[in-house]
PDB file of C-alpha atoms and ligand atoms in Angstrom:
ATOM      1  CA  MET I   1      17.130  68.927 -28.144  1.00  0.00           C
ATOM      2  CA  VAL I   2      13.666  68.735 -29.268  1.00  0.00           C
ATOM      3  CA  VAL I   3      11.307  66.046 -27.220  1.00  0.00           C
ATOM      4  CA  LEU I   4       9.865  64.575 -30.023  1.00  0.00           C
ATOM      5  CA  GLY I   5       6.337  62.735 -29.920  1.00  0.00           C
ATOM      6  CA  ASN I   6       3.841  65.751 -29.661  1.00  0.00           C
ATOM      7  CA  PRO I   7       2.426  68.117 -33.054  1.00  0.00           C
ATOM      8  CA  LYS I   8       3.995  70.899 -31.498  1.00  0.00           C
ATOM      9  CA  ASN I   9       7.629  69.325 -31.181  1.00  0.00           C
ATOM     10  CA  THR I  10       7.593  67.925 -34.239  1.00  0.00           C
ATOM     11  CA  ILE I  11       6.501  70.459 -36.696  1.00  0.00           C
ATOM     12  CA  GLN I  12       8.651  73.050 -35.425  1.00  0.00           C
ATOM     13  CA  VAL I  13      11.849  70.613 -36.283  1.00  0.00           C
ATOM     14  CA  LEU I  14      10.383  70.144 -39.899  1.00  0.00           C
ATOM     15  CA  GLN I  15       9.776  73.944 -39.714  1.00  0.00           C
ATOM     16  CA  LYS I  16      13.584  74.710 -38.962  1.00  0.00           C
ATOM     17  CA  TYR I  17      15.081  72.012 -41.309  1.00  0.00           C
ATOM     18  CA  ASN I  18      12.191  72.708 -44.197  1.00  0.00           C
ATOM     19  CA  PHE I  19      12.066  69.545 -44.610  1.00  0.00           C
ATOM     20  CA  ASN I  20       9.191  67.714 -47.311  1.00  0.00           C
ATOM     21  CA  PHE I  21       7.683  64.945 -46.535  1.00  0.00           C
ATOM     22  CA  GLN I  22       8.708  62.171 -49.275  1.00  0.00           C
ATOM     23  CA  LYS I  23       5.680  60.057 -50.346  1.00  0.00           C
ATOM     24  CA  LYS I  24       8.002  57.536 -52.245  1.00  0.00           C
ATOM     25  CA  PHE I  25       9.761  56.328 -48.832  1.00  0.00           C
ATOM     26  CA  GLY I  26       6.118  55.856 -46.986  1.00  0.00           C
ATOM     27  CA  GLN I  27       6.754  59.145 -44.574  1.00  0.00           C
ATOM     28  CA  ASN I  28       4.778  59.369 -41.811  1.00  0.00           C
ATOM     29  CA  PHE I  29       5.951  60.144 -38.273  1.00  0.00           C
ATOM     30  CA  LEU I  30       4.483  59.104 -35.134  1.00  0.00           C
ATOM     31  CA  ILE I  31       3.622  62.333 -33.361  1.00  0.00           C
ATOM     32  CA  ASP I  32       1.460  60.464 -30.320  1.00  0.00           C
ATOM     33  CA  THR I  33       3.294  59.967 -27.560  1.00  0.00           C
ATOM     34  CA  ARG I  34       0.492  57.041 -26.325  1.00  0.00           C
ATOM     35  CA  ILE I  35       1.211  54.912 -29.017  1.00  0.00           C
ATOM     36  CA  LEU I  36       5.320  55.929 -28.903  1.00  0.00           C
ATOM     37  CA  GLU I  37       5.157  54.609 -25.338  1.00  0.00           C
ATOM     38  CA  GLY I  38       2.675  51.169 -26.076  1.00  0.00           C
ATOM     39  CA  ILE I  39       5.350  50.047 -29.307  1.00  0.00           C
ATOM     40  CA  ILE I  40       8.582  50.888 -26.695  1.00  0.00           C
ATOM     41  CA  GLU I  41       6.432  48.756 -23.819  1.00  0.00           C
ATOM     42  CA  ALA I  42       5.275  46.033 -26.017  1.00  0.00           C
ATOM     43  CA  ALA I  43       8.958  45.773 -27.372  1.00  0.00           C
ATOM     44  CA  GLY I  44      10.324  44.800 -24.010  1.00  0.00           C
ATOM     45  CA  VAL I  45      13.125  46.933 -24.831  1.00  0.00           C
ATOM     46  CA  THR I  46      15.702  46.668 -21.748  1.00  0.00           C
ATOM     47  CA  ASP I  47      19.012  48.310 -20.523  1.00  0.00           C
ATOM     48  CA  GLN I  48      20.347  44.911 -22.103  1.00  0.00           C
ATOM     49  CA  ASP I  49      19.360  45.116 -25.429  1.00  0.00           C
ATOM     50  CA  PHE I  50      21.009  46.202 -28.136  1.00  0.00           C
ATOM     51  CA  VAL I  51      18.009  47.384 -30.721  1.00  0.00           C
ATOM     52  CA  LEU I  52      17.943  48.233 -34.468  1.00  0.00           C
ATOM     53  CA  GLU I  53      15.344  50.891 -36.052  1.00  0.00           C
ATOM     54  CA  ILE I  54      14.579  50.653 -39.311  1.00  0.00           C
ATOM     55  CA  GLY I  55      13.772  54.117 -40.450  1.00  0.00           C
ATOM     56  CA  PRO I  56      14.284  56.499 -37.683  1.00  0.00           C
ATOM     57  CA  GLY I  57      12.787  59.795 -39.899  1.00  0.00           C
ATOM     58  CA  ILE I  58      12.890  62.424 -37.633  1.00  0.00           C
ATOM     59  CA  GLY I  59      13.866  60.661 -34.331  1.00  0.00           C
ATOM     60  CA  THR I  60      10.929  60.598 -32.339  1.00  0.00           C
ATOM     61  CA  MET I  61      10.659  56.873 -31.386  1.00  0.00           C
ATOM     62  CA  THR I  62      14.764  56.348 -31.475  1.00  0.00           C
ATOM     63  CA  GLN I  63      14.307  58.952 -28.527  1.00  0.00           C
ATOM     64  CA  TYR I  64      12.585  57.172 -26.806  1.00  0.00           C
ATOM     65  CA  LEU I  65      14.654  53.731 -27.755  1.00  0.00           C
ATOM     66  CA  CYS I  66      17.525  55.343 -26.400  1.00  0.00           C
ATOM     67  CA  GLU I  67      15.997  56.040 -23.148  1.00  0.00           C
ATOM     68  CA  ALA I  68      15.473  52.407 -22.418  1.00  0.00           C
ATOM     69  CA  ALA I  69      17.895  50.374 -24.488  1.00  0.00           C
ATOM     70  CA  ARG I  70      21.855  50.143 -24.067  1.00  0.00           C
ATOM     71  CA  GLU I  71      22.555  50.382 -27.695  1.00  0.00           C
ATOM     72  CA  VAL I  72      20.581  51.505 -30.375  1.00  0.00           C
ATOM     73  CA  VAL I  73      21.394  51.163 -34.002  1.00  0.00           C
ATOM     74  CA  ALA I  74      19.134  53.493 -36.492  1.00  0.00           C
ATOM     75  CA  VAL I  75      19.237  52.756 -40.645  1.00  0.00           C
ATOM     76  CA  GLU I  76      17.892  56.211 -42.624  1.00  0.00           C
ATOM     77  CA  ILE I  77      17.448  55.794 -46.032  1.00  0.00           C
ATOM     78  CA  ASP I  78      16.443  59.840 -46.725  1.00  0.00           C
ATOM     79  CA  ALA I  79      19.804  62.287 -46.955  1.00  0.00           C
ATOM     80  CA  ASN I  80      17.678  65.408 -46.007  1.00  0.00           C
ATOM     81  CA  LEU I  81      16.771  63.926 -42.464  1.00  0.00           C
ATOM     82  CA  ILE I  82      20.449  62.612 -41.204  1.00  0.00           C
ATOM     83  CA  PRO I  83      21.127  66.435 -39.865  1.00  0.00           C
ATOM     84  CA  ILE I  84      17.821  66.582 -38.422  1.00  0.00           C
ATOM     85  CA  LEU I  85      18.640  63.105 -36.645  1.00  0.00           C
ATOM     86  CA  GLN I  86      21.819  64.522 -35.626  1.00  0.00           C
ATOM     87  CA  ASP I  87      20.302  67.529 -33.805  1.00  0.00           C
ATOM     88  CA  THR I  88      17.166  65.882 -32.072  1.00  0.00           C
ATOM     89  CA  LEU I  89      19.395  62.584 -30.529  1.00  0.00           C
ATOM     90  CA  SER I  90      22.481  65.279 -30.064  1.00  0.00           C
ATOM     91  CA  ALA I  91      21.933  64.006 -25.646  1.00  0.00           C
ATOM     92  CA  TYR I  92      22.074  60.290 -26.542  1.00  0.00           C
ATOM     93  CA  ASP I  93      25.602  58.569 -26.984  1.00  0.00           C
ATOM     94  CA  ASN I  94      24.090  55.181 -27.278  1.00  0.00           C
ATOM     95  CA  VAL I  95      22.962  55.638 -30.841  1.00  0.00           C
ATOM     96  CA  GLU I  96      24.461  55.554 -34.476  1.00  0.00           C
ATOM     97  CA  VAL I  97      22.617  56.589 -37.384  1.00  0.00           C
ATOM     98  CA  ILE I  98      22.765  54.829 -40.719  1.00  0.00           C
ATOM     99  CA  HIS I  99      22.416  56.243 -43.920  1.00  0.00           C
ATOM    100  CA  GLU I 100      21.226  53.418 -46.014  1.00  0.00           C
ATOM    101  CA  ASP I 101      18.432  51.456 -47.720  1.00  0.00           C
ATOM    102  CA  ILE I 102      17.904  49.106 -44.971  1.00  0.00           C
ATOM    103  CA  LEU I 103      17.604  46.288 -48.418  1.00  0.00           C
ATOM    104  CA  LYS I 104      21.051  46.500 -48.240  1.00  0.00           C
ATOM    105  CA  VAL I 105      22.231  46.960 -44.773  1.00  0.00           C
ATOM    106  CA  ASP I 106      24.443  43.195 -43.828  1.00  0.00           C
ATOM    107  CA  ILE I 107      22.749  42.984 -40.861  1.00  0.00           C
ATOM    108  CA  ASN I 108      23.738  39.519 -40.046  1.00  0.00           C
ATOM    109  CA  ARG I 109      26.993  41.431 -39.473  1.00  0.00           C
ATOM    110  CA  LEU I 110      25.473  43.884 -37.205  1.00  0.00           C
ATOM    111  CA  ALA I 111      24.510  42.097 -35.069  1.00  0.00           C
ATOM    112  CA  GLN I 112      27.881  40.080 -34.603  1.00  0.00           C
ATOM    113  CA  GLU I 113      29.754  43.271 -34.591  1.00  0.00           C
ATOM    114  CA  ARG I 114      27.523  45.039 -31.850  1.00  0.00           C
ATOM    115  CA  ASN I 115      25.824  41.801 -29.980  1.00  0.00           C
ATOM    116  CA  GLY I 116      28.345  39.630 -29.590  1.00  0.00           C
ATOM    117  CA  GLY I 117      26.381  37.372 -32.618  1.00  0.00           C
ATOM    118  CA  ARG I 118      23.713  37.601 -29.341  1.00  0.00           C
ATOM    119  CA  PRO I 119      19.532  37.867 -30.382  1.00  0.00           C
ATOM    120  CA  ILE I 120      18.512  41.396 -31.552  1.00  0.00           C
ATOM    121  CA  LYS I 121      15.176  43.149 -31.130  1.00  0.00           C
ATOM    122  CA  VAL I 122      14.399  45.269 -33.763  1.00  0.00           C
ATOM    123  CA  VAL I 123      11.839  47.970 -33.958  1.00  0.00           C
ATOM    124  CA  ALA I 124      10.169  50.414 -36.671  1.00  0.00           C
ATOM    125  CA  ASN I 125       7.404  52.107 -37.768  1.00  0.00           C
ATOM    126  CA  LEU I 126       7.940  50.579 -41.172  1.00  0.00           C
ATOM    127  CA  PRO I 127       7.696  52.330 -44.828  1.00  0.00           C
ATOM    128  CA  TYR I 128       4.628  50.029 -46.107  1.00  0.00           C
ATOM    129  CA  TYR I 129       5.426  49.229 -49.263  1.00  0.00           C
ATOM    130  CA  ILE I 130       8.570  47.123 -48.200  1.00  0.00           C
ATOM    131  CA  THR I 131       7.277  45.470 -45.030  1.00  0.00           C
ATOM    132  CA  THR I 132       7.353  42.060 -46.434  1.00  0.00           C
ATOM    133  CA  PRO I 133      10.901  42.256 -48.021  1.00  0.00           C
ATOM    134  CA  ILE I 134      12.354  43.468 -44.592  1.00  0.00           C
ATOM    135  CA  ILE I 135      10.257  40.583 -42.443  1.00  0.00           C
ATOM    136  CA  MET I 136      11.065  37.872 -44.761  1.00  0.00           C
ATOM    137  CA  GLY I 137      14.757  39.237 -45.059  1.00  0.00           C
ATOM    138  CA  LEU I 138      15.097  39.288 -41.446  1.00  0.00           C
ATOM    139  CA  PHE I 139      14.049  35.685 -41.354  1.00  0.00           C
ATOM    140  CA  GLU I 140      15.350  33.891 -43.987  1.00  0.00           C
ATOM    141  CA  SER I 141      18.090  35.268 -43.092  1.00  0.00           C
ATOM    142  CA  HIS I 142      18.182  33.326 -40.068  1.00  0.00           C
ATOM    143  CA  VAL I 143      19.870  37.012 -38.025  1.00  0.00           C
ATOM    144  CA  PRO I 144      19.436  36.374 -34.849  1.00  0.00           C
ATOM    145  CA  ILE I 145      16.870  37.635 -33.434  1.00  0.00           C
ATOM    146  CA  ASP I 146      14.614  37.855 -30.115  1.00  0.00           C
ATOM    147  CA  SER I 147      11.357  40.000 -31.465  1.00  0.00           C
ATOM    148  CA  ILE I 148      10.681  41.890 -34.099  1.00  0.00           C
ATOM    149  CA  THR I 149       7.935  44.895 -32.703  1.00  0.00           C
ATOM    150  CA  ILE I 150       6.453  46.939 -35.708  1.00  0.00           C
ATOM    151  CA  MET I 151       3.563  49.364 -37.154  1.00  0.00           C
ATOM    152  CA  VAL I 152       2.294  48.321 -40.286  1.00  0.00           C
ATOM    153  CA  GLN I 153      -0.875  48.520 -42.255  1.00  0.00           C
ATOM    154  CA  LYS I 154      -3.840  46.933 -40.108  1.00  0.00           C
ATOM    155  CA  GLU I 155      -4.600  44.526 -43.453  1.00  0.00           C
ATOM    156  CA  VAL I 156      -0.642  43.653 -43.485  1.00  0.00           C
ATOM    157  CA  ALA I 157      -0.687  42.853 -39.450  1.00  0.00           C
ATOM    158  CA  ASP I 158      -4.046  40.938 -39.695  1.00  0.00           C
ATOM    159  CA  ARG I 159      -2.844  38.360 -42.458  1.00  0.00           C
ATOM    160  CA  MET I 160       0.446  37.814 -40.433  1.00  0.00           C
ATOM    161  CA  GLN I 161      -2.064  36.093 -37.509  1.00  0.00           C
ATOM    162  CA  VAL I 162      -4.833  34.262 -38.743  1.00  0.00           C
ATOM    163  CA  GLY I 163      -5.021  30.715 -39.273  1.00  0.00           C
ATOM    164  CA  PRO I 164      -6.780  28.278 -42.346  1.00  0.00           C
ATOM    165  CA  GLY I 165     -10.052  29.399 -43.909  1.00  0.00           C
ATOM    166  CA  THR I 166      -9.672  32.949 -43.421  1.00  0.00           C
ATOM    167  CA  LYS I 167      -9.239  34.870 -46.706  1.00  0.00           C
ATOM    168  CA  ASP I 168      -6.555  36.845 -45.556  1.00  0.00           C
ATOM    169  CA  TYR I 169      -4.582  33.363 -44.768  1.00  0.00           C
ATOM    170  CA  GLY I 170      -1.828  33.250 -47.187  1.00  0.00           C
ATOM    171  CA  ALA I 171       1.816  32.627 -47.729  1.00  0.00           C
ATOM    172  CA  LEU I 172       3.025  35.766 -45.721  1.00  0.00           C
ATOM    173  CA  SER I 173       1.026  34.204 -42.511  1.00  0.00           C
ATOM    174  CA  LEU I 174       2.609  30.815 -42.700  1.00  0.00           C
ATOM    175  CA  ALA I 175       5.927  32.094 -43.241  1.00  0.00           C
ATOM    176  CA  VAL I 176       5.920  34.673 -40.366  1.00  0.00           C
ATOM    177  CA  GLN I 177       4.257  31.854 -38.540  1.00  0.00           C
ATOM    178  CA  TYR I 178       6.715  29.639 -38.900  1.00  0.00           C
ATOM    179  CA  TYR I 179       9.419  31.674 -37.701  1.00  0.00           C
ATOM    180  CA  ALA I 180       7.348  33.543 -34.803  1.00  0.00           C
ATOM    181  CA  LYS I 181       4.644  33.819 -32.647  1.00  0.00           C
ATOM    182  CA  PRO I 182       2.559  36.868 -34.501  1.00  0.00           C
ATOM    183  CA  GLU I 183       0.056  39.481 -31.636  1.00  0.00           C
ATOM    184  CA  ILE I 184      -1.037  42.432 -32.473  1.00  0.00           C
ATOM    185  CA  VAL I 185      -0.461  44.622 -30.042  1.00  0.00           C
ATOM    186  CA  LEU I 186      -1.800  48.284 -30.997  1.00  0.00           C
ATOM    187  CA  ASN I 187      -4.703  49.402 -33.471  1.00  0.00           C
ATOM    188  CA  VAL I 188      -3.345  52.963 -34.903  1.00  0.00           C
ATOM    189  CA  PRO I 189      -5.574  55.149 -35.959  1.00  0.00           C
ATOM    190  CA  PRO I 190      -4.442  57.442 -38.979  1.00  0.00           C
ATOM    191  CA  SER I 191      -4.811  60.419 -36.777  1.00  0.00           C
ATOM    192  CA  CYS I 192      -1.532  59.802 -34.514  1.00  0.00           C
ATOM    193  CA  PHE I 193       0.695  60.372 -37.956  1.00  0.00           C
ATOM    194  CA  MET I 194       2.117  62.862 -39.799  1.00  0.00           C
ATOM    195  CA  PRO I 195       0.662  63.281 -42.528  1.00  0.00           C
ATOM    196  CA  GLN I 196      -2.365  60.709 -41.839  1.00  0.00           C
ATOM    197  CA  PRO I 197      -1.881  57.949 -43.962  1.00  0.00           C
ATOM    198  CA  LYS I 198      -5.168  56.755 -45.801  1.00  0.00           C
ATOM    199  CA  VAL I 199      -5.003  53.173 -43.885  1.00  0.00           C
ATOM    200  CA  GLY I 200      -5.930  51.879 -40.880  1.00  0.00           C
ATOM    201  CA  SER I 201      -2.005  50.994 -39.097  1.00  0.00           C
ATOM    202  CA  ALA I 202      -1.152  48.199 -36.216  1.00  0.00           C
ATOM    203  CA  VAL I 203       1.332  47.427 -33.967  1.00  0.00           C
ATOM    204  CA  ILE I 204       2.740  43.154 -34.417  1.00  0.00           C
ATOM    205  CA  ARG I 205       4.911  41.744 -31.849  1.00  0.00           C
ATOM    206  CA  LEU I 206       6.977  39.473 -33.844  1.00  0.00           C
ATOM    207  CA  THR I 207       8.579  36.658 -30.818  1.00  0.00           C
ATOM    208  CA  ARG I 208      11.201  34.644 -32.828  1.00  0.00           C
ATOM    209  CA  HIS I 209      10.074  30.486 -31.758  1.00  0.00           C
ATOM    210  CA  GLU I 210      13.472  29.091 -30.161  1.00  0.00           C
ATOM    211  CA  LYS I 211      12.640  26.046 -32.249  1.00  0.00           C
ATOM    212  CA  VAL I 212      10.265  26.289 -35.084  1.00  0.00           C
ATOM    213  CA  PRO I 213       7.134  24.638 -34.643  1.00  0.00           C
ATOM    214  CA  VAL I 214       6.655  21.454 -37.209  1.00  0.00           C
ATOM    215  CA  ASP I 215       8.699  19.109 -38.730  1.00  0.00           C
ATOM    216  CA  VAL I 216      10.491  19.542 -41.945  1.00  0.00           C
ATOM    217  CA  ASN I 217      12.913  18.319 -44.077  1.00  0.00           C
ATOM    218  CA  ASN I 218      13.345  20.964 -46.645  1.00  0.00           C
ATOM    219  CA  GLU I 219      11.751  24.405 -45.787  1.00  0.00           C
ATOM    220  CA  LYS I 220      13.427  25.620 -49.015  1.00  0.00           C
ATOM    221  CA  LEU I 221      10.986  23.160 -50.564  1.00  0.00           C
ATOM    222  CA  MET I 222       8.314  24.059 -48.080  1.00  0.00           C
ATOM    223  CA  PHE I 223       8.270  27.770 -49.093  1.00  0.00           C
ATOM    224  CA  GLN I 224       8.212  26.782 -52.663  1.00  0.00           C
ATOM    225  CA  ILE I 225       5.022  24.726 -52.236  1.00  0.00           C
ATOM    226  CA  ILE I 226       3.336  27.407 -50.071  1.00  0.00           C
ATOM    227  CA  ARG I 227       4.043  29.840 -52.720  1.00  0.00           C
ATOM    228  CA  ALA I 228       2.381  27.678 -55.536  1.00  0.00           C
ATOM    229  CA  SER I 229      -0.127  26.844 -53.340  1.00  0.00           C
ATOM    230  CA  PHE I 230      -1.589  30.736 -53.566  1.00  0.00           C
ATOM    231  CA  ASN I 231       0.191  31.622 -56.161  1.00  0.00           C
ATOM    232  CA  GLN I 232      -3.011  30.534 -58.161  1.00  0.00           C
ATOM    233  CA  ARG I 233      -5.561  30.881 -55.200  1.00  0.00           C
ATOM    234  CA  ARG I 234      -8.565  29.865 -56.830  1.00  0.00           C
ATOM    235  CA  LYS I 235      -7.322  26.647 -58.314  1.00  0.00           C
ATOM    236  CA  THR I 236      -6.938  23.392 -56.338  1.00  0.00           C
ATOM    237  CA  LEU I 237      -3.713  22.589 -54.417  1.00  0.00           C
ATOM    238  CA  ALA I 238      -3.079  19.680 -57.361  1.00  0.00           C
ATOM    239  CA  ASN I 239      -3.494  22.146 -60.193  1.00  0.00           C
ATOM    240  CA  GLY I 240      -1.276  24.363 -58.215  1.00  0.00           C
ATOM    241  CA  LEU I 241       1.547  22.370 -57.888  1.00  0.00           C
ATOM    242  CA  ASN I 242       1.027  20.590 -60.533  1.00  0.00           C
ATOM    243  CA  ASN I 243       1.824  24.113 -62.463  1.00  0.00           C
ATOM    244  CA  PHE I 244       4.631  24.696 -60.684  1.00  0.00           C
ATOM    245  CA  PRO I 245       8.805  23.684 -62.749  1.00  0.00           C
ATOM    246  CA  ARG I 246       9.984  23.007 -59.478  1.00  0.00           C
ATOM    247  CA  ILE I 247       8.232  19.836 -58.745  1.00  0.00           C
ATOM    248  CA  SER I 248       8.932  17.321 -61.183  1.00  0.00           C
ATOM    249  CA  LEU I 249       6.197  15.193 -60.855  1.00  0.00           C
ATOM    250  CA  GLY I 250       3.443  13.977 -62.332  1.00  0.00           C
ATOM    251  CA  LYS I 251      -0.432  15.381 -62.042  1.00  0.00           C
ATOM    252  CA  GLU I 252      -1.023  11.620 -60.589  1.00  0.00           C
ATOM    253  CA  GLN I 253       2.047  11.790 -58.152  1.00  0.00           C
ATOM    254  CA  ILE I 254       1.160  14.705 -56.757  1.00  0.00           C
ATOM    255  CA  GLN I 255      -2.307  13.731 -56.488  1.00  0.00           C
ATOM    256  CA  GLU I 256      -0.955  10.585 -54.106  1.00  0.00           C
ATOM    257  CA  CYS I 257       0.457  12.809 -52.263  1.00  0.00           C
ATOM    258  CA  ILE I 258      -1.888  14.578 -51.258  1.00  0.00           C
ATOM    259  CA  GLU I 259      -3.858  11.537 -50.792  1.00  0.00           C
ATOM    260  CA  GLU I 260      -1.435  10.624 -47.701  1.00  0.00           C
ATOM    261  CA  LEU I 261      -1.360  13.484 -46.467  1.00  0.00           C
ATOM    262  CA  GLY I 262      -5.278  12.646 -45.062  1.00  0.00           C
ATOM    263  CA  VAL I 263      -6.882  15.256 -47.391  1.00  0.00           C
ATOM    264  CA  PRO I 264      -9.090  15.410 -50.183  1.00  0.00           C
ATOM    265  CA  VAL I 265      -7.354  15.139 -53.724  1.00  0.00           C
ATOM    266  CA  THR I 266      -9.744  18.371 -54.481  1.00  0.00           C
ATOM    267  CA  VAL I 267      -8.579  20.478 -51.253  1.00  0.00           C
ATOM    268  CA  ARG I 268      -7.370  24.033 -52.386  1.00  0.00           C
ATOM    269  CA  GLY I 269      -4.067  25.702 -50.886  1.00  0.00           C
ATOM    270  CA  GLU I 270      -5.837  27.848 -48.365  1.00  0.00           C
ATOM    271  CA  ALA I 271      -7.389  24.682 -46.062  1.00  0.00           C
ATOM    272  CA  LEU I 272      -4.105  23.730 -45.284  1.00  0.00           C
ATOM    273  CA  THR I 273      -1.945  24.224 -41.603  1.00  0.00           C
ATOM    274  CA  LEU I 274       1.495  25.036 -41.195  1.00  0.00           C
ATOM    275  CA  GLU I 275       1.796  21.463 -39.747  1.00  0.00           C
ATOM    276  CA  GLN I 276      -0.022  20.356 -43.300  1.00  0.00           C
ATOM    277  CA  PHE I 277       2.277  22.337 -45.380  1.00  0.00           C
ATOM    278  CA  ALA I 278       5.221  20.637 -43.593  1.00  0.00           C
ATOM    279  CA  ALA I 279       3.638  16.655 -43.809  1.00  0.00           C
ATOM    280  CA  LEU I 280       2.882  17.395 -47.042  1.00  0.00           C
ATOM    281  CA  SER I 281       6.728  19.179 -48.058  1.00  0.00           C
ATOM    282  CA  ASN I 282       8.003  15.827 -46.660  1.00  0.00           C
ATOM    283  CA  ILE I 283       5.819  13.658 -48.874  1.00  0.00           C
ATOM    284  CA  ILE I 284       6.652  15.210 -52.100  1.00  0.00           C
ATOM    285  CA  GLU I 285      10.293  15.470 -51.305  1.00  0.00           C
ATOM    286  CA  ARG I 286      10.355  11.754 -50.469  1.00  0.00           C
ATOM    287  CA  LYS I 287       8.384  10.724 -53.723  1.00  0.00           C
ATOM    288  CA  MET I 288      10.497  12.853 -55.793  1.00  0.00           C
ATOM    289  CA  GLN I 289      13.551  10.743 -54.280  1.00  0.00           C
ATOM    290  CA  GLY I 290      12.054   7.874 -56.250  1.00  0.00           C
TER     291      GLY I 290
HETATM  292  N1  SAM P 301      10.190  56.024 -37.284  1.00  0.00           N
HETATM  293  C1  SAM P 301       9.714  57.493 -37.558  1.00  0.00           C
HETATM  294  C2  SAM P 301       8.220  57.667 -37.012  1.00  0.00           C
HETATM  295  O1  SAM P 301       7.845  56.475 -36.233  1.00  0.00           O
HETATM  296  O2  SAM P 301       8.213  58.864 -36.619  1.00  0.00           O
HETATM  297  C3  SAM P 301       9.717  57.505 -39.262  1.00  0.00           C
HETATM  298  C4  SAM P 301       8.372  56.309 -39.876  1.00  0.00           C
HETATM  299  S1  SAM P 301       7.575  56.422 -41.312  1.00  0.00           S
HETATM  300  C5  SAM P 301       6.541  55.540 -41.390  1.00  0.00           C
HETATM  301  C6  SAM P 301       9.295  55.236 -42.247  1.00  0.00           C
HETATM  302  C7  SAM P 301      10.501  55.596 -42.136  1.00  0.00           C
HETATM  303  O3  SAM P 301      11.556  54.754 -43.072  1.00  0.00           O
HETATM  304  C8  SAM P 301      11.070  57.165 -43.019  1.00  0.00           C
HETATM  305  O4  SAM P 301      11.709  57.937 -42.038  1.00  0.00           O
HETATM  306  C9  SAM P 301      11.669  56.822 -44.434  1.00  0.00           C
HETATM  307  O5  SAM P 301      12.721  57.488 -44.534  1.00  0.00           O
HETATM  308  C10 SAM P 301      12.422  55.692 -43.744  1.00  0.00           C
HETATM  309  N2  SAM P 301      12.742  54.679 -45.321  1.00  0.00           N
HETATM  310  C11 SAM P 301      11.833  54.274 -46.142  1.00  0.00           C
HETATM  311  N3  SAM P 301      12.503  53.629 -47.046  1.00  0.00           N
HETATM  312  C12 SAM P 301      13.775  52.847 -46.166  1.00  0.00           C
HETATM  313  C13 SAM P 301      14.633  51.850 -46.149  1.00  0.00           C
HETATM  314  N4  SAM P 301      14.750  50.983 -47.393  1.00  0.00           N
HETATM  315  N5  SAM P 301      15.331  51.930 -45.517  1.00  0.00           N
HETATM  316  C14 SAM P 301      15.696  52.621 -44.413  1.00  0.00           C
HETATM  317  N6  SAM P 301      14.577  54.095 -44.319  1.00  0.00           N
HETATM  318  C15 SAM P 301      13.581  53.863 -44.937  1.00  0.00           C
END
């Protein structure tokens, strides 16, 4: 078994299997041991943990995870990588590779069957094109999660962490912060990957809240309101909500709700905090019920 994590060994494996990188799968493999060690440390993986890895590639980070965790399941979409993973992970008996699209995997069932429904850790160097659906899918389907430690595009990591009044603030920031505490733990330059991506990357750890941080009666309505507010970023909150079919209130009633929240009716959605969106959603729901 080749120990991965440096460019020489990665090239050796790629050549042995005549592997061609597939752009459509966002394949940028890690070749820096310092970053790999940093991810494992940030994820806080122990020998008690069940870890789900999304997109193992040739198994570079998987090897580190197998060393640290009790059990690892790695889900990889690219059929050409499956025989490579069988080779690079042959020394470990605590790993299973599943050949599947992660968006089609029932992760709740996996957590139930493999970890008795206890919270799992998710670790991934994500294909950037599915970052948001993966994260939102994990949270919204109420998978028992302890933490998600992931490499994402730097700009997306920033978006998850910021609050109101910044240009990066949006629906993703609010959704992530509703479910978890985000912390950027590492900034990672393109030179740490093969091939090098065009953008900078960052590792962010999302630690699931034990209890959601705001009082909201109807989570679904709150997220619809958030989406409606940011869909039309340049409009006032009142106009954004007025154009949104799910809210069966007239413009005046919407303005009354915004006033009741204690902010000017001309406010834009991007100025509201998560607490304010929760409160607004409770006010709107009450008003819709008459
Ligand atoms: N973890 C490896 C590393 O750090 O070197 C590879 C990371 S690479 C950025 C992303 C990996 O995710 C690739 O192996 C790619 O084939 C895989 N992938 C892309 N889309 C996927 C999907 N929908 N489901 C599962 N794996 C996927």
